Coordinates of C-alpha atoms in Angstrom, one line a residue:
Chain F
M1 CA 0.1 0.1 0.0
S2 CA 2.6 2.5 -0.9
S3 CA 0.8 4.2 -3.7
T4 CA -0.2 7.9 -3.2
P5 CA -3.4 9.3 -3.9
T6 CA -3.6 11.6 -6.9
E7 CA -5.7 14.3 -7.8
T8 CA -6.1 13.5 -11.7
T9 CA -7.7 10.0 -11.5
P10 CA -11.0 9.8 -9.9
A11 CA -10.5 6.2 -8.6
P12 CA -9.5 4.2 -6.6
P13 CA -9.6 6.2 -3.6
R14 CA -7.2 5.4 -1.0
G15 CA -8.7 5.3 2.6
L16 CA -8.9 2.5 5.2
D17 CA -8.5 -1.0 4.1
R18 CA -11.2 -3.7 5.0
D19 CA -9.6 -4.5 8.6
Q20 CA -9.5 -0.7 9.4
V21 CA -13.1 -0.3 8.4
A22 CA -14.0 -3.1 10.6
A23 CA -11.9 -1.6 13.6
R24 CA -13.7 1.6 13.2
V25 CA -17.1 0.2 13.4
A26 CA -16.0 -1.8 16.3
R27 CA -15.0 1.4 18.2
D28 CA -18.8 2.3 18.2
L29 CA -20.1 -0.9 19.6
L30 CA -21.3 -0.2 23.4
D31 CA -21.0 -2.7 26.2
G32 CA -23.9 -4.5 26.8
Y33 CA -24.9 -4.5 22.9
T34 CA -26.5 -7.5 21.1
V35 CA -25.4 -7.3 17.5
N36 CA -26.0 -9.4 14.3
L37 CA -23.2 -9.4 11.7
G38 CA -23.8 -10.1 7.9
V39 CA -21.0 -11.6 5.5
G40 CA -18.1 -9.5 4.1
I41 CA -16.4 -6.6 6.3
P42 CA -18.8 -7.2 9.3
L43 CA -17.4 -10.7 9.9
A44 CA -14.2 -9.2 10.8
V45 CA -15.6 -6.9 13.6
P46 CA -15.6 -9.0 16.5
R47 CA -11.7 -9.2 16.4
F48 CA -11.6 -5.5 17.1
I49 CA -13.9 -5.2 20.0
P50 CA -12.1 -4.2 23.0
E51 CA -12.0 -6.9 25.8
D52 CA -13.7 -4.8 28.5
V53 CA -16.7 -4.3 25.9
E54 CA -19.0 -7.1 26.3
V55 CA -21.0 -7.8 23.3
V56 CA -23.5 -10.6 22.4
L57 CA -23.3 -11.9 18.8
H58 CA -26.5 -13.1 17.3
A59 CA -26.9 -15.7 14.5
E60 CA -30.1 -16.0 12.4
N61 CA -30.0 -19.8 12.8
G62 CA -30.7 -19.2 16.6
V63 CA -27.6 -18.5 18.5
L64 CA -27.4 -15.7 20.9
G65 CA -23.8 -15.7 22.2
L66 CA -21.4 -16.7 19.3
G67 CA -17.8 -17.5 19.9
P68 CA -15.3 -18.0 17.5
H69 CA -14.2 -21.0 15.4
P70 CA -13.6 -23.8 18.1
G71 CA -10.3 -24.9 16.7
E72 CA -9.6 -27.6 14.7
G73 CA -10.8 -31.0 15.8
H74 CA -13.3 -29.4 18.2
E75 CA -15.9 -28.4 15.6
D76 CA -19.5 -29.6 16.4
P77 CA -21.8 -30.3 13.2
D78 CA -24.8 -29.2 15.4
L79 CA -23.3 -25.7 16.0
T80 CA -22.8 -23.3 13.2
D81 CA -23.2 -19.6 12.5
A82 CA -25.5 -18.3 9.9
G83 CA -22.9 -18.7 7.3
K84 CA -22.9 -22.8 8.3
K85 CA -19.4 -22.2 9.4
P86 CA -18.4 -23.9 12.8
V87 CA -18.6 -21.7 16.0
S88 CA -18.0 -21.9 19.7
L89 CA -20.4 -20.7 22.4
R90 CA -19.9 -17.9 24.8
P91 CA -20.5 -18.2 28.4
G92 CA -24.1 -17.4 29.0
A93 CA -25.0 -18.5 25.5
A94 CA -28.3 -19.3 24.5
I95 CA -30.1 -21.3 21.6
V96 CA -33.5 -20.9 20.3
D97 CA -35.4 -21.9 17.2
S98 CA -35.7 -20.0 13.9
A99 CA -39.3 -18.4 14.8
M100 CA -37.8 -17.2 18.1
S101 CA -34.7 -16.1 16.6
F102 CA -36.5 -13.7 14.0
A103 CA -38.8 -12.7 17.1
V104 CA -35.5 -11.2 18.3
I105 CA -34.7 -9.6 15.1
R106 CA -38.2 -8.4 13.9
G107 CA -39.2 -7.5 17.6
G108 CA -36.3 -4.9 17.7
H109 CA -34.4 -6.8 20.4
L110 CA -31.0 -6.6 18.9
D111 CA -29.3 -3.3 19.3
V112 CA -27.3 -3.3 15.8
T113 CA -27.1 -5.1 12.8
I114 CA -24.0 -4.7 10.7
L115 CA -24.3 -5.5 7.0
G116 CA -22.5 -5.0 3.7
A117 CA -24.1 -3.3 0.7
L118 CA -24.2 -2.9 -2.9
Q119 CA -25.9 0.6 -2.5
V120 CA -27.2 2.9 0.0
S121 CA -29.3 5.9 -1.1
A122 CA -29.4 9.3 0.3
A123 CA -32.6 8.5 2.2
G124 CA -31.1 5.5 3.8
D125 CA -32.7 3.0 1.5
L126 CA -30.7 -0.3 1.4
A127 CA -29.8 -2.6 -1.6
N128 CA -27.8 -5.7 -0.6
W129 CA -29.3 -8.9 -1.6
Y130 CA -29.6 -9.3 -5.2
V131 CA -27.9 -8.4 -8.4
P132 CA -30.6 -8.7 -11.2
G133 CA -29.4 -11.7 -13.6
R134 CA -27.6 -13.5 -10.7
N135 CA -29.2 -16.2 -8.4
P136 CA -31.7 -14.6 -6.1
A137 CA -31.4 -15.4 -2.5
V138 CA -32.3 -13.1 0.5
G139 CA -31.8 -15.0 3.9
G140 CA -32.7 -12.8 7.0
A141 CA -31.6 -9.4 5.4
M142 CA -35.1 -8.1 4.9
D143 CA -36.1 -9.3 8.5
L144 CA -32.8 -7.8 9.9
V145 CA -33.2 -4.2 8.4
A146 CA -37.0 -4.4 9.2
G147 CA -36.8 -4.9 12.7
T148 CA -33.3 -3.6 14.2
P149 CA -33.2 -0.3 15.5
Q150 CA -29.6 0.5 14.2
V151 CA -28.6 -0.7 10.9
W152 CA -25.0 -0.1 10.2
I153 CA -23.5 -0.7 6.7
C154 CA -19.8 -1.3 6.3
M155 CA -18.7 -1.0 2.6
E156 CA -16.2 0.0 0.0
H157 CA -17.0 3.7 -0.9
V158 CA -17.0 2.9 -4.6
D159 CA -17.5 -0.4 -6.4
R160 CA -14.6 -2.2 -8.4
K161 CA -15.1 0.4 -11.3
G162 CA -15.1 3.3 -9.2
V163 CA -18.7 3.8 -9.2
P164 CA -20.3 5.4 -6.2
K165 CA -22.4 3.3 -3.7
L166 CA -23.8 6.1 -1.9
V167 CA -26.5 6.9 -4.7
R168 CA -29.4 9.3 -5.2
E169 CA -31.7 6.4 -5.4
C170 CA -30.9 2.7 -5.4
T171 CA -30.9 0.9 -8.7
F172 CA -30.5 -2.5 -7.5
P173 CA -33.6 -4.2 -5.8
L174 CA -34.3 -2.9 -2.4
T175 CA -33.8 -4.8 0.9
G176 CA -35.5 -2.4 2.9
A177 CA -36.6 1.3 2.3
R178 CA -35.2 4.0 4.7
V179 CA -33.5 1.6 7.0
V180 CA -30.0 2.5 7.3
T181 CA -28.8 4.4 10.2
R182 CA -25.1 4.7 9.7
V183 CA -22.6 4.1 6.8
Y184 CA -18.9 3.2 7.4
T185 CA -16.8 3.1 4.4
D186 CA -12.9 3.0 3.6
L187 CA -13.3 6.9 3.3
A188 CA -15.9 8.2 5.6
V189 CA -18.7 7.7 8.3
F190 CA -22.1 8.9 7.6
H191 CA -25.2 9.1 9.8
V192 CA -28.8 9.0 8.6
E193 CA -30.6 11.6 10.3
D194 CA -34.2 12.6 9.5
G195 CA -34.3 10.8 6.2
G196 CA -30.9 12.3 5.0
L197 CA -27.0 11.6 5.0
V198 CA -24.8 13.5 7.2
L199 CA -21.0 13.2 6.7
V200 CA -19.6 13.1 10.3
E201 CA -16.1 11.9 9.8
C202 CA -13.6 11.4 7.0
A203 CA -10.9 8.8 7.3
P204 CA -7.4 9.9 8.5
G205 CA -5.8 11.3 5.4
V206 CA -8.9 11.7 3.5
S207 CA -10.3 15.2 2.5
P208 CA -13.9 16.2 2.5
E209 CA -13.4 17.0 -1.0
T210 CA -12.4 13.6 -1.8
V211 CA -15.5 11.9 -0.2
R212 CA -17.6 14.6 -2.2
R213 CA -15.9 13.6 -5.5
H214 CA -16.9 9.8 -4.9
T215 CA -20.2 10.3 -3.6
E216 CA -23.2 10.4 -5.8
A217 CA -25.7 11.1 -3.0
E218 CA -26.5 14.5 -1.5
Y219 CA -25.4 14.9 2.2
T220 CA -25.0 17.4 4.6
E221 CA -21.6 17.8 6.6
R222 CA -21.1 18.0 10.4
L223 CA -17.4 17.2 10.9
A224 CA -15.8 17.8 14.3
G225 CA -13.2 20.3 14.7
Chain U
M1 CA -50.3 -47.4 24.8
I2 CA -48.8 -44.8 22.8
D3 CA -45.9 -46.0 20.8
K4 CA -44.8 -43.7 17.8
F5 CA -41.5 -45.6 17.1
R6 CA -41.5 -47.0 13.7
Q7 CA -39.4 -49.7 12.1
D8 CA -41.0 -49.7 8.6
L9 CA -40.6 -46.1 7.7
H10 CA -41.3 -46.5 3.9
G11 CA -44.5 -48.0 5.0
H12 CA -45.7 -45.0 6.6
L13 CA -44.1 -42.3 4.5
D14 CA -45.6 -44.0 1.5
A15 CA -49.1 -42.4 2.8
V16 CA -47.4 -39.1 1.3
P17 CA -49.2 -38.6 -2.2
D18 CA -47.4 -37.2 -5.3
G19 CA -47.8 -33.6 -5.3
A20 CA -47.9 -33.2 -1.6
T21 CA -46.8 -30.0 0.4
V22 CA -43.6 -30.9 2.5
A23 CA -42.2 -28.5 5.3
V24 CA -38.7 -29.5 6.2
G25 CA -36.4 -28.6 9.2
G26 CA -32.7 -27.7 8.8
F27 CA -30.4 -25.1 8.1
G28 CA -28.0 -26.2 5.4
A29 CA -27.0 -29.6 6.5
S30 CA -27.5 -28.5 10.1
G31 CA -30.8 -30.3 11.5
R32 CA -31.5 -31.5 8.0
P33 CA -33.8 -34.7 8.0
D34 CA -31.5 -36.7 5.5
A35 CA -33.1 -40.3 6.1
L36 CA -36.6 -39.1 5.6
L37 CA -35.8 -37.0 2.4
N38 CA -33.9 -40.2 1.1
A39 CA -36.9 -42.2 1.7
L40 CA -39.0 -39.9 0.0
C41 CA -36.8 -40.4 -3.1
D42 CA -36.5 -44.3 -2.5
L43 CA -40.4 -44.2 -2.5
G44 CA -40.4 -42.3 -5.8
K45 CA -42.5 -39.3 -4.7
T46 CA -42.7 -36.5 -7.1
E47 CA -44.1 -33.3 -7.7
L48 CA -43.3 -32.0 -4.4
H49 CA -43.9 -28.4 -3.2
L50 CA -41.2 -28.0 -0.3
Y51 CA -41.1 -25.3 2.3
V52 CA -37.4 -25.1 3.5
N53 CA -34.7 -22.6 4.2
N54 CA -32.1 -24.1 1.8
V55 CA -31.6 -26.7 -0.9
G56 CA -28.1 -26.8 0.7
E57 CA -24.7 -27.1 -0.7
D58 CA -24.7 -30.7 -2.3
F59 CA -26.9 -33.4 -3.6
K60 CA -27.8 -34.9 -0.2
G61 CA -31.3 -34.4 1.3
V62 CA -33.1 -31.6 -0.5
G63 CA -30.4 -31.6 -3.2
R64 CA -31.2 -35.1 -4.1
L65 CA -35.0 -34.3 -4.3
L66 CA -33.9 -31.7 -6.9
R67 CA -31.3 -33.7 -8.7
E68 CA -34.0 -36.4 -9.2
G69 CA -36.5 -33.9 -10.6
R70 CA -38.9 -34.5 -7.8
L71 CA -39.5 -30.7 -7.0
R72 CA -42.6 -28.8 -8.4
R73 CA -42.1 -25.9 -6.1
L74 CA -39.7 -24.5 -3.6
T75 CA -40.5 -22.0 -1.0
A76 CA -37.1 -20.9 0.6
S77 CA -35.0 -17.9 1.6
F78 CA -31.6 -19.2 0.6
P79 CA -31.3 -21.9 -1.8
I80 CA -27.5 -21.9 -2.3
L81 CA -27.1 -24.9 -4.8
P82 CA -26.1 -23.4 -8.1
E83 CA -28.0 -26.4 -9.8
F84 CA -31.4 -25.2 -8.1
Y85 CA -31.1 -22.1 -10.1
E86 CA -30.3 -23.9 -13.4
E87 CA -33.6 -25.8 -13.0
Y88 CA -35.4 -22.6 -11.9
F89 CA -34.3 -20.4 -14.9
A90 CA -34.7 -23.5 -17.2
G91 CA -38.6 -23.7 -16.1
R92 CA -38.5 -27.0 -14.5
V93 CA -39.2 -26.0 -11.0
E94 CA -40.9 -22.8 -9.5
F95 CA -39.4 -20.9 -6.7
E96 CA -41.3 -18.7 -4.1
L97 CA -38.4 -16.7 -2.3
V98 CA -39.2 -15.5 1.0
P99 CA -37.5 -13.6 3.8
Q100 CA -36.1 -16.1 6.3
G101 CA -38.0 -15.1 9.4
T102 CA -41.1 -14.9 7.4
L103 CA -40.7 -18.6 6.3
A104 CA -40.0 -19.4 9.9
E105 CA -43.1 -17.6 11.2
R106 CA -45.2 -18.8 8.4
M107 CA -44.5 -22.5 9.8
R108 CA -45.3 -21.3 13.2
A109 CA -48.4 -19.7 12.4
G110 CA -49.5 -22.5 10.3
G111 CA -49.1 -25.0 13.0
A112 CA -50.8 -22.4 15.6
G113 CA -53.9 -22.0 13.6
I114 CA -53.1 -18.5 12.6
A115 CA -54.1 -18.3 9.0
A116 CA -52.1 -15.0 8.1
F117 CA -50.1 -12.3 9.8
Y118 CA -48.6 -9.0 8.9
T119 CA -44.9 -8.2 9.0
P120 CA -42.7 -5.5 8.1
S121 CA -40.0 -7.8 6.4
G122 CA -40.1 -7.3 2.7
A123 CA -42.6 -4.6 2.5
G124 CA -41.5 -2.1 -0.3
T125 CA -39.4 -4.9 -2.1
M126 CA -39.9 -7.0 -5.1
L127 CA -40.8 -10.0 -3.0
S128 CA -44.0 -8.3 -1.9
D129 CA -44.8 -6.3 -5.0
G130 CA -45.5 -8.9 -7.5
E131 CA -42.3 -8.6 -9.3
F132 CA -40.5 -11.7 -8.3
A133 CA -40.6 -14.4 -11.0
L134 CA -42.4 -17.6 -9.7
S135 CA -41.4 -19.5 -12.9
Y136 CA -39.4 -19.0 -16.0
R137 CA -40.1 -20.3 -19.8
D138 CA -37.9 -19.9 -22.8
G139 CA -35.5 -18.0 -20.5
H140 CA -37.8 -15.2 -19.4
P141 CA -40.2 -14.9 -16.3
H142 CA -43.4 -16.7 -17.1
T143 CA -45.6 -16.3 -13.9
R144 CA -45.0 -14.1 -10.9
V145 CA -45.3 -14.5 -7.3
E146 CA -48.7 -12.8 -6.5
P147 CA -48.4 -9.2 -5.0
K148 CA -48.9 -9.2 -1.1
E149 CA -51.8 -7.3 0.6
T150 CA -49.9 -4.3 2.3
R151 CA -51.2 -2.2 5.3
D152 CA -49.7 0.5 7.5
F153 CA -49.5 -0.2 11.2
D154 CA -48.0 2.5 13.5
G155 CA -47.0 4.4 10.2
R156 CA -44.8 1.5 8.7
P157 CA -45.9 -0.7 5.9
H158 CA -46.5 -4.3 6.7
V159 CA -47.2 -7.2 4.1
L160 CA -49.6 -10.1 4.8
E161 CA -48.2 -13.4 4.9
R162 CA -50.1 -16.7 5.0
G163 CA -49.5 -19.5 7.7
I164 CA -48.3 -22.8 6.2
R165 CA -50.0 -26.1 6.8
A166 CA -48.2 -28.8 5.0
D167 CA -49.5 -32.0 4.1
V168 CA -46.4 -33.4 5.9
A169 CA -43.6 -32.3 7.8
L170 CA -40.0 -34.0 8.0
V171 CA -37.9 -33.2 11.1
K172 CA -34.7 -34.1 12.4
G173 CA -34.3 -34.4 16.3
H174 CA -31.6 -35.7 18.6
R175 CA -33.5 -37.6 21.2
G176 CA -37.0 -38.8 21.1
D177 CA -39.1 -40.9 23.1
R178 CA -41.9 -43.4 22.3
K179 CA -44.6 -40.7 23.0
G180 CA -42.9 -38.4 20.3
N181 CA -41.4 -36.1 22.8
I182 CA -38.6 -34.4 20.7
R183 CA -35.4 -32.8 22.0
F184 CA -32.8 -31.0 19.5
R185 CA -29.2 -30.1 19.9
R186 CA -27.5 -27.0 19.6
S187 CA -28.3 -25.0 16.6
A188 CA -29.6 -28.2 14.6
R189 CA -32.9 -26.9 16.1
N190 CA -33.5 -24.0 13.8
F191 CA -36.5 -24.8 11.8
N192 CA -37.3 -28.2 13.0
P193 CA -39.8 -27.5 15.7
L194 CA -41.5 -25.2 13.6
A195 CA -41.8 -27.5 10.6
G196 CA -43.0 -30.3 13.0
M197 CA -45.8 -28.1 14.2
C198 CA -47.2 -27.3 10.8
G199 CA -47.3 -30.6 9.2
R200 CA -50.9 -32.6 9.1
L201 CA -48.6 -35.5 9.4
T202 CA -45.3 -35.2 11.3
F203 CA -42.2 -37.5 10.8
V204 CA -39.1 -37.2 13.1
E205 CA -35.8 -38.8 12.7
V206 CA -33.7 -39.0 15.8
E207 CA -30.2 -40.0 16.6
E208 CA -30.9 -41.6 19.8
I209 CA -34.3 -43.2 21.3
V210 CA -34.8 -43.0 25.0
D211 CA -37.2 -44.1 27.5
V212 CA -40.0 -41.9 28.5
D213 CA -39.0 -39.6 31.5
V214 CA -35.4 -39.5 30.3
L215 CA -36.2 -36.1 28.7
D216 CA -37.4 -33.8 31.4
P217 CA -41.0 -32.4 30.7
D218 CA -39.1 -28.8 31.1
D219 CA -36.5 -29.8 28.2
I220 CA -38.8 -31.0 25.4
H221 CA -38.7 -28.7 22.5
L222 CA -41.4 -30.3 20.5
P223 CA -44.0 -32.2 22.4
G224 CA -45.3 -35.5 21.1
V225 CA -48.8 -34.0 20.5
F226 CA -47.3 -32.5 17.3
V227 CA -45.7 -35.9 16.2
D228 CA -47.0 -38.9 14.3
H229 CA -43.8 -40.9 13.6
V230 CA -40.4 -41.5 15.1
V231 CA -37.7 -43.1 13.4
M232 CA -34.0 -43.8 14.0
T233 CA -32.0 -41.8 11.5
A234 CA -29.5 -44.4 10.7
E235 CA -28.8 -48.1 11.7
A236 CA -25.6 -47.6 13.5
V237 CA -26.2 -45.2 16.5
P238 CA -23.4 -45.8 19.2
A239 CA -24.8 -46.2 22.4
T240 CA -22.6 -44.5 24.5
A241 CA -21.6 -41.5 22.6
H242 CA -24.0 -38.6 22.9
I243 CA -22.5 -36.0 20.5
V244 CA -22.1 -38.5 17.5
R245 CA -23.3 -37.9 13.9
T246 CA -24.7 -40.8 12.8
V247 CA -25.4 -39.3 9.2
P248 CA -21.9 -39.5 7.6
A249 CA -20.3 -36.1 7.1
D250 CA -19.7 -35.1 3.7
P251 CA -16.0 -36.4 3.0
R252 CA -15.3 -33.1 0.8
D253 CA -16.1 -31.0 3.9
T254 CA -13.1 -31.4 6.3
T255 CA -14.5 -28.8 8.8
I256 CA -17.0 -31.4 9.8
P257 CA -15.5 -34.3 12.1
T258 CA -16.4 -38.0 11.5
A259 CA -18.2 -40.0 14.4
E260 CA -14.9 -41.8 14.7
E261 CA -12.9 -38.6 15.3
M262 CA -15.2 -37.5 17.9
R263 CA -14.8 -40.4 20.2

């Protein structure tokens, strides 16, 4: 990662790497939170949660209190996360059936769900489940965004072709309308307040102008300092 | 005397007609009732409409039904298997895609006598507005999943979802007694008790058969009142081990230890 940002090419911008985005999100998790993690960058978040912050991880298939991979030879075929990977249980874990698991989700009993995204709109609409032409599958994404009070998105600020993922209106099929509350990218952190995006933080070394150049959605700025 | 143990699985499962609706427990391979699904195949059942969260990652269980062309329709949230989509896009199987929590609650509701319920999951998306293709023909969408009735509650849109009453339910339990009381293990529980509730005829395969009262009444996940038939999941269940997988793990999946390795 020795290349320097240039002002002549619009992409790719250089900000945080994926682990650094995960670490940035982890900083905002509060002691006592119950959290559901989607695939992608969100799965890296637990590694960066400080030891004195107790966070209960929930998996859609009915586990409250997920622990890490149990280590080779200790995998239990009856104990997996929502990605079907072997996991362990934290002390005080609980296991429920799928209806109860989604009662936890839909009923608003989680504090935060951290998900990846294809696009987020200026109003907080989320598209993250389906690219038309590919194989459609939704899992628990629509339940998670419908029920969880805080929906935090972790994603690259632009796609592989440099196209902004923070857009005026989502062009991919929606997972939910007006559901996103925060967006963490390699370049910046946005909050969604009163139905609009607010830029609250730029990544170290990233200017507000760089963020502006790589963002299609309209937003307001409220940067500290 | 109530005794729901069955030696002759095929004899009892043969009551399932072709074209039946079938609710199936499991989350991928975890808690998937492979012995019952294999028996459906061995009996030649076809034109089945399955309610199940996943097809899975291989041609076992639901994947076997797919490969043998026994599915008419799949209602699922996350099929996974690429070959399922090939069949769907080729117009050989219908696909109703539903949010995972909606599938779970539809099973629970059907089993609880609730005809329909409103949920916010999927409101304002192509899974509720009539856009999603139920079937394909000549490479194009042929029929669509019907638009769902929408109603606002507390200022938020909700969609009406129907409870599922399936002709038959297939369940994988850990331990069961002759009264049909079932206990599941770890996250292999998932959809199993819900599938078990919503079947008009419910089959459960268990890894271990226990005497009545071995399962404490407080610890029963699916009481026998929901269960019609209990079978052993396979012939060889070691009597001493209690964390043993009797259905052989996929040899390609090195993350799952074999029964030998777990002793």
